Amino acid sequence: MKGRVKAAVAGANGYAGITLVNLLARHPGVELRQLSSRSFAGKPYASVFPLLDLEGEFVPEPDADGIDVMFSCLPHNVGAARAGAWVDAGVRVVDMSADFRLKDPAQYPKWYRQDHPAPSLLSKAVFGLPELHERELPGAALVAVPGCYSTAAILALAPAVASGLAGSDIIVDAKSGVSGAGRSPSIGVHFSEANESLGAYAIEGHRHLPEVTQELSALGRDGLQVTFVPHLAPMTRGILATCYFDLKGSLAQLQDAYREFYAGQPFTRVVAQSPTTKLASHSNLCLVNVSAQNQKAVVTAALDNLVKGASGQGVECFNIAFGFDRKTSLEGPIQWP
Ligand SMILES: NC(=O)c1ccc[n+]([C@@H]2O[C@H](COP(=O)([O-])OP(=O)(O)OC[C@H]3O[C@@H](n4cnc5c(N)ncnc54)[C@H](OP(=O)(O)O)[C@@H]3O)[C@@H](O)[C@H]2O)c1
């Protein structure tokens, strides 16, 4: 492609959109052409991005005209209804929502309470987890970036499942910071309700569970039983997934399987100590520790829900899809504490 890639961000004033714009603004191969938001329509970009040198005004509706790639940071169902027109217009789409992650259209109404708005696009979508799908990404017309919990759980479990060293019964206990719920206010993420408090939710089944099961089952294991329980933690950002399964082999074999699986991967690192969310904060890293208690493996994974769990991974997929170095605009100084 000649010149820089012309990009638009739909839903640019939400948490995923803001993170994307901050990353794309320093991407040498991208020209940010258009940002959309209904509530900021007509207001200057500086009203949301005072520290970026961006000129222009928010538009109320994303418009694909003159755009090469649409980064969609809209809620599920909302972007899917528009995605068909974007793809038909030759615009490539990187979707942060859940709309194109599940391959089986019958799963969508079960988890999202309505029929899929564009089922014919499901077969075109590449599941945007480069550690598993890097080869399918170059040239992709539609990328479905996985959920934040799903990214942590799949990266924590893929080597164990692929190597056959995990029993079929897997438990994922995951905690997320409140930015995982987005920027729109709701009672559950109200400061006085979420601060100094910790609780489980969606115990009967969270929407990210079918993504996790789909991707782990595709690694060649039928009959996997994943129990996934998310928790809301009183922190702004970050996910910690602690995963338990019966160990079929030794801990040393399991650790070798993880090191081998992630050898050469720039963003998923096998680390010697159980990671904290703060260690991965503001980075595109997923940090994975592999331990055991008796014959029960305990694998912990930490990432930033807005970066590797959303927009950083979106940029990573975009880089591969458009032929840039996978790490472009995703590396920076370690931010700790
Ligand atoms: N937060 C995370 O950690 C995370 C992680 C992975 C994936 N995601 C996914 O990324 C997407 C965005 O999440 P977020 O956390 O950024 O949410 P958010 O902060 O609530 O932002 C939602 C965005 O969508 C726009 N919007 C809301 N309702 C709309 C409608 N009916 N029509 C058009 N635009 C609408 C909002 O702007 P206006 O209301 O001004 O139009 C805003 O720009 C979601 O699909 C989410 O599941 C989020």
GROMACS .gro file of N, CA, C and O in nm, residues 215-273:
model
  236
  215GLU      N    1  -1.162  -2.184   2.133
  215GLU     CA    2  -1.020  -2.178   2.096
  215GLU      C    3  -0.940  -2.293   2.156
  215GLU      O    4  -0.851  -2.348   2.090
  216LEU      N    5  -0.972  -2.332   2.279
  216LEU     CA    6  -0.897  -2.443   2.340
  216LEU      C    7  -0.936  -2.575   2.274
  216LEU      O    8  -0.851  -2.661   2.250
  217SER      N    9  -1.063  -2.591   2.240
  217SER     CA   10  -1.107  -2.715   2.175
  217SER      C   11  -1.041  -2.730   2.039
  217SER      O   12  -1.009  -2.841   1.995
  218ALA      N   13  -1.018  -2.615   1.971
  218ALA     CA   14  -0.956  -2.619   1.837
  218ALA      C   15  -0.811  -2.667   1.843
  218ALA      O   16  -0.751  -2.697   1.741
  219LEU      N   17  -0.755  -2.671   1.964
  219LEU     CA   18  -0.617  -2.719   1.977
  219LEU      C   19  -0.611  -2.872   1.980
  219LEU      O   20  -0.507  -2.931   2.011
  220GLY      N   21  -0.727  -2.933   1.951
  220GLY     CA   22  -0.725  -3.078   1.934
  220GLY      C   23  -0.777  -3.156   2.052
  220GLY      O   24  -0.754  -3.277   2.060
  221ARG      N   25  -0.848  -3.090   2.142
  221ARG     CA   26  -0.899  -3.163   2.258
  221ARG      C   27  -1.051  -3.154   2.264
  221ARG      O   28  -1.107  -3.046   2.285
  222ASP      N   29  -1.117  -3.267   2.242
  222ASP     CA   30  -1.262  -3.272   2.260
  222ASP      C   31  -1.291  -3.296   2.408
  222ASP      O   32  -1.206  -3.345   2.482
  223GLY      N   33  -1.413  -3.260   2.449
  223GLY     CA   34  -1.458  -3.294   2.584
  223GLY      C   35  -1.398  -3.209   2.693
  223GLY      O   36  -1.403  -3.245   2.811
  224LEU      N   37  -1.342  -3.092   2.657
  224LEU     CA   38  -1.290  -3.003   2.762
  224LEU      C   39  -1.406  -2.944   2.841
  224LEU      O   40  -1.506  -2.903   2.784
  225GLN      N   41  -1.391  -2.938   2.972
  225GLN     CA   42  -1.494  -2.879   3.057
  225GLN      C   43  -1.431  -2.759   3.126
  225GLN      O   44  -1.350  -2.775   3.218
  226VAL      N   45  -1.462  -2.639   3.078
  226VAL     CA   46  -1.401  -2.519   3.138
  226VAL      C   47  -1.504  -2.452   3.229
  226VAL      O   48  -1.616  -2.421   3.186
  227THR      N   49  -1.466  -2.432   3.354
  227THR     CA   50  -1.549  -2.356   3.448
  227THR      C   51  -1.481  -2.222   3.467
  227THR      O   52  -1.365  -2.217   3.511
  228PHE      N   53  -1.550  -2.115   3.430
  228PHE     CA   54  -1.487  -1.982   3.430
  228PHE      C   55  -1.569  -1.888   3.519
  228PHE      O   56  -1.688  -1.866   3.493
  229VAL      N   57  -1.507  -1.835   3.621
  229VAL     CA   58  -1.579  -1.742   3.709
  229VAL      C   59  -1.503  -1.609   3.716
  229VAL      O   60  -1.390  -1.602   3.765
  230PRO      N   61  -1.565  -1.501   3.662
  230PRO     CA   62  -1.501  -1.369   3.668
  230PRO      C   63  -1.533  -1.297   3.799
  230PRO      O   64  -1.636  -1.323   3.861
  231HIS      N   65  -1.442  -1.208   3.836
  231HIS     CA   66  -1.460  -1.126   3.958
  231HIS      C   67  -1.428  -0.981   3.923
  231HIS      O   68  -1.338  -0.955   3.842
  232LEU      N   69  -1.497  -0.890   3.989
  232LEU     CA   70  -1.466  -0.748   3.973
  232LEU      C   71  -1.376  -0.707   4.089
  232LEU      O   72  -1.411  -0.727   4.206
  233ALA      N   73  -1.257  -0.655   4.054
  233ALA     CA   74  -1.158  -0.617   4.157
  233ALA      C   75  -1.150  -0.465   4.166
  233ALA      O   76  -1.167  -0.396   4.065
  234PRO      N   77  -1.122  -0.412   4.284
  234PRO     CA   78  -1.121  -0.266   4.302
  234PRO      C   79  -0.993  -0.202   4.250
  234PRO      O   80  -0.913  -0.148   4.326
  235MET      N   81  -0.972  -0.211   4.120
  235MET     CA   82  -0.856  -0.148   4.056
  235MET      C   83  -0.903  -0.096   3.919
  235MET      O   84  -1.007  -0.139   3.869
  236THR      N   85  -0.828  -0.002   3.864
  236THR     CA   86  -0.872   0.059   3.739
  236THR      C   87  -0.857  -0.036   3.621
  236THR      O   88  -0.947  -0.050   3.539
  237ARG      N   89  -0.742  -0.100   3.611
  237ARG     CA   90  -0.716  -0.184   3.493
  237ARG      C   91  -0.643  -0.311   3.533
  237ARG      O   92  -0.581  -0.318   3.639
  238GLY      N   93  -0.646  -0.410   3.445
  238GLY     CA   94  -0.572  -0.533   3.468
  238GLY      C   95  -0.663  -0.654   3.482
  238GLY      O   96  -0.777  -0.643   3.527
  239ILE      N   97  -0.608  -0.769   3.438
  239ILE     CA   98  -0.676  -0.897   3.458
  239ILE      C   99  -0.574  -0.996   3.512
  239ILE      O  100  -0.459  -1.002   3.465
  240LEU      N  101  -0.616  -1.071   3.613
  240LEU     CA  102  -0.536  -1.184   3.661
  240LEU      C  103  -0.624  -1.308   3.649
  240LEU      O  104  -0.733  -1.312   3.707
  241ALA      N  105  -0.577  -1.406   3.571
  241ALA     CA  106  -0.649  -1.533   3.558
  241ALA      C  107  -0.567  -1.641   3.627
  241ALA      O  108  -0.450  -1.660   3.595
  242THR      N  109  -0.627  -1.707   3.724
  242THR     CA  110  -0.561  -1.820   3.791
  242THR      C  111  -0.633  -1.947   3.747
  242THR      O  112  -0.754  -1.959   3.766
  243CYS      N  113  -0.558  -2.037   3.685
  243CYS     CA  114  -0.619  -2.154   3.620
  243CYS      C  115  -0.570  -2.282   3.687
  243CYS      O  116  -0.450  -2.296   3.715
  244TYR      N  117  -0.662  -2.374   3.710
  244TYR     CA  118  -0.631  -2.500   3.778
  244TYR      C  119  -0.672  -2.617   3.691
  244TYR      O  120  -0.780  -2.616   3.633
  245PHE      N  121  -0.585  -2.719   3.681
  245PHE     CA  122  -0.622  -2.843   3.611
  245PHE      C  123  -0.532  -2.956   3.658
  245PHE      O  124  -0.423  -2.932   3.714
  246ASP      N  125  -0.580  -3.079   3.638
  246ASP     CA  126  -0.499  -3.196   3.675
  246ASP      C  127  -0.379  -3.204   3.581
  246ASP      O  128  -0.393  -3.190   3.459
  247LEU      N  129  -0.264  -3.228   3.641
  247LEU     CA  130  -0.140  -3.232   3.565
  247LEU      C  131  -0.112  -3.375   3.519
  247LEU      O  132  -0.099  -3.467   3.601
  248LYS      N  133  -0.107  -3.394   3.386
  248LYS     CA  134  -0.078  -3.527   3.329
  248LYS      C  135   0.070  -3.530   3.292
  248LYS      O  136   0.105  -3.508   3.176
  249GLY      N  137   0.154  -3.550   3.388
  249GLY     CA  138   0.298  -3.546   3.363
  249GLY      C  139   0.364  -3.469   3.476
  249GLY      O  140   0.301  -3.444   3.579
  250SER      N  141   0.489  -3.428   3.454
  250SER     CA  142   0.559  -3.356   3.561
  250SER      C  143   0.547  -3.205   3.539
  250SER      O  144   0.521  -3.158   3.428
  251LEU      N  145   0.576  -3.131   3.646
  251LEU     CA  146   0.574  -2.985   3.635
  251LEU      C  147   0.682  -2.939   3.537
  251LEU      O  148   0.661  -2.847   3.458
  252ALA      N  149   0.797  -3.006   3.540
  252ALA     CA  150   0.906  -2.967   3.448
  252ALA      C  151   0.862  -2.984   3.302
  252ALA      O  152   0.890  -2.899   3.217
  253GLN      N  153   0.789  -3.092   3.273
  253GLN     CA  154   0.738  -3.111   3.135
  253GLN      C  155   0.642  -2.999   3.097
  253GLN      O  156   0.645  -2.948   2.986
  254LEU      N  157   0.556  -2.963   3.192
  254LEU     CA  158   0.458  -2.858   3.164
  254LEU      C  159   0.529  -2.725   3.139
  254LEU      O  160   0.498  -2.653   3.043
  255GLN      N  161   0.626  -2.694   3.223
  255GLN     CA  162   0.700  -2.567   3.204
  255GLN      C  163   0.773  -2.565   3.070
  255GLN      O  164   0.775  -2.463   3.000
  256ASP      N  165   0.830  -2.679   3.033
  256ASP     CA  166   0.897  -2.688   2.901
  256ASP      C  167   0.798  -2.664   2.788
  256ASP      O  168   0.829  -2.597   2.690
  257ALA      N  169   0.676  -2.721   2.804
  257ALA     CA  170   0.574  -2.705   2.698
  257ALA      C  171   0.539  -2.557   2.681
  257ALA      O  172   0.522  -2.510   2.568
  258TYR      N  173   0.530  -2.483   2.790
  258TYR     CA  174   0.498  -2.339   2.781
  258TYR      C  175   0.612  -2.262   2.717
  258TYR      O  176   0.591  -2.176   2.631
  259ARG      N  177   0.735  -2.293   2.760
  259ARG     CA  178   0.850  -2.219   2.704
  259ARG      C  179   0.860  -2.243   2.553
  259ARG      O  180   0.885  -2.152   2.476
  260GLU      N  181   0.836  -2.368   2.513
  260GLU     CA  182   0.844  -2.402   2.371
  260GLU      C  183   0.731  -2.333   2.293
  260GLU      O  184   0.752  -2.275   2.187
  261PHE      N  185   0.610  -2.338   2.347
  261PHE     CA  186   0.493  -2.282   2.278
  261PHE      C  187   0.509  -2.132   2.254
  261PHE      O  188   0.472  -2.080   2.149
  262TYR      N  189   0.566  -2.064   2.354
  262TYR     CA  190   0.576  -1.918   2.343
  262TYR      C  191   0.716  -1.869   2.302
  262TYR      O  192   0.741  -1.749   2.303
  263ALA      N  193   0.802  -1.961   2.261
  263ALA     CA  194   0.936  -1.920   2.216
  263ALA      C  195   0.921  -1.825   2.097
  263ALA      O  196   0.848  -1.854   2.002
  264GLY      N  197   0.985  -1.712   2.102
  264GLY     CA  198   0.980  -1.617   1.991
  264GLY      C  199   0.858  -1.527   1.991
  264GLY      O  200   0.846  -1.438   1.906
  265GLN      N  201   0.764  -1.551   2.082
  265GLN     CA  202   0.646  -1.463   2.087
  265GLN      C  203   0.686  -1.332   2.156
  265GLN      O  204   0.738  -1.333   2.266
  266PRO      N  205   0.659  -1.217   2.092
  266PRO     CA  206   0.707  -1.091   2.150
  266PRO      C  207   0.630  -1.043   2.273
  266PRO      O  208   0.683  -0.967   2.352
  267PHE      N  209   0.506  -1.087   2.287
  267PHE     CA  210   0.426  -1.026   2.393
  267PHE      C  211   0.380  -1.123   2.503
  267PHE      O  212   0.336  -1.078   2.608
  268THR      N  213   0.386  -1.252   2.478
  268THR     CA  214   0.350  -1.345   2.585
  268THR      C  215   0.477  -1.406   2.641
  268THR      O  216   0.554  -1.469   2.568
  269ARG      N  217   0.498  -1.381   2.769
  269ARG     CA  218   0.624  -1.423   2.830
  269ARG      C  219   0.598  -1.518   2.946
  269ARG      O  220   0.514  -1.490   3.032
  270VAL      N  221   0.673  -1.627   2.948
  270VAL     CA  222   0.667  -1.720   3.061
  270VAL      C  223   0.763  -1.667   3.167
  270VAL      O  224   0.882  -1.647   3.138
  271VAL      N  225   0.711  -1.640   3.285
  271VAL     CA  226   0.792  -1.575   3.389
  271VAL      C  227   0.807  -1.668   3.511
  271VAL      O  228   0.723  -1.755   3.535
  272ALA      N  229   0.913  -1.644   3.586
  272ALA     CA  230   0.948  -1.737   3.694
  272ALA      C  231   0.859  -1.719   3.818
  272ALA      O  232   0.841  -1.813   3.896
  273GLN      N  233   0.805  -1.600   3.835
  273GLN     CA  234   0.720  -1.576   3.953
  273GLN      C  235   0.579  -1.546   3.910
  273GLN      O  236   0.557  -1.489   3.803
   0.00000   0.00000   0.00000
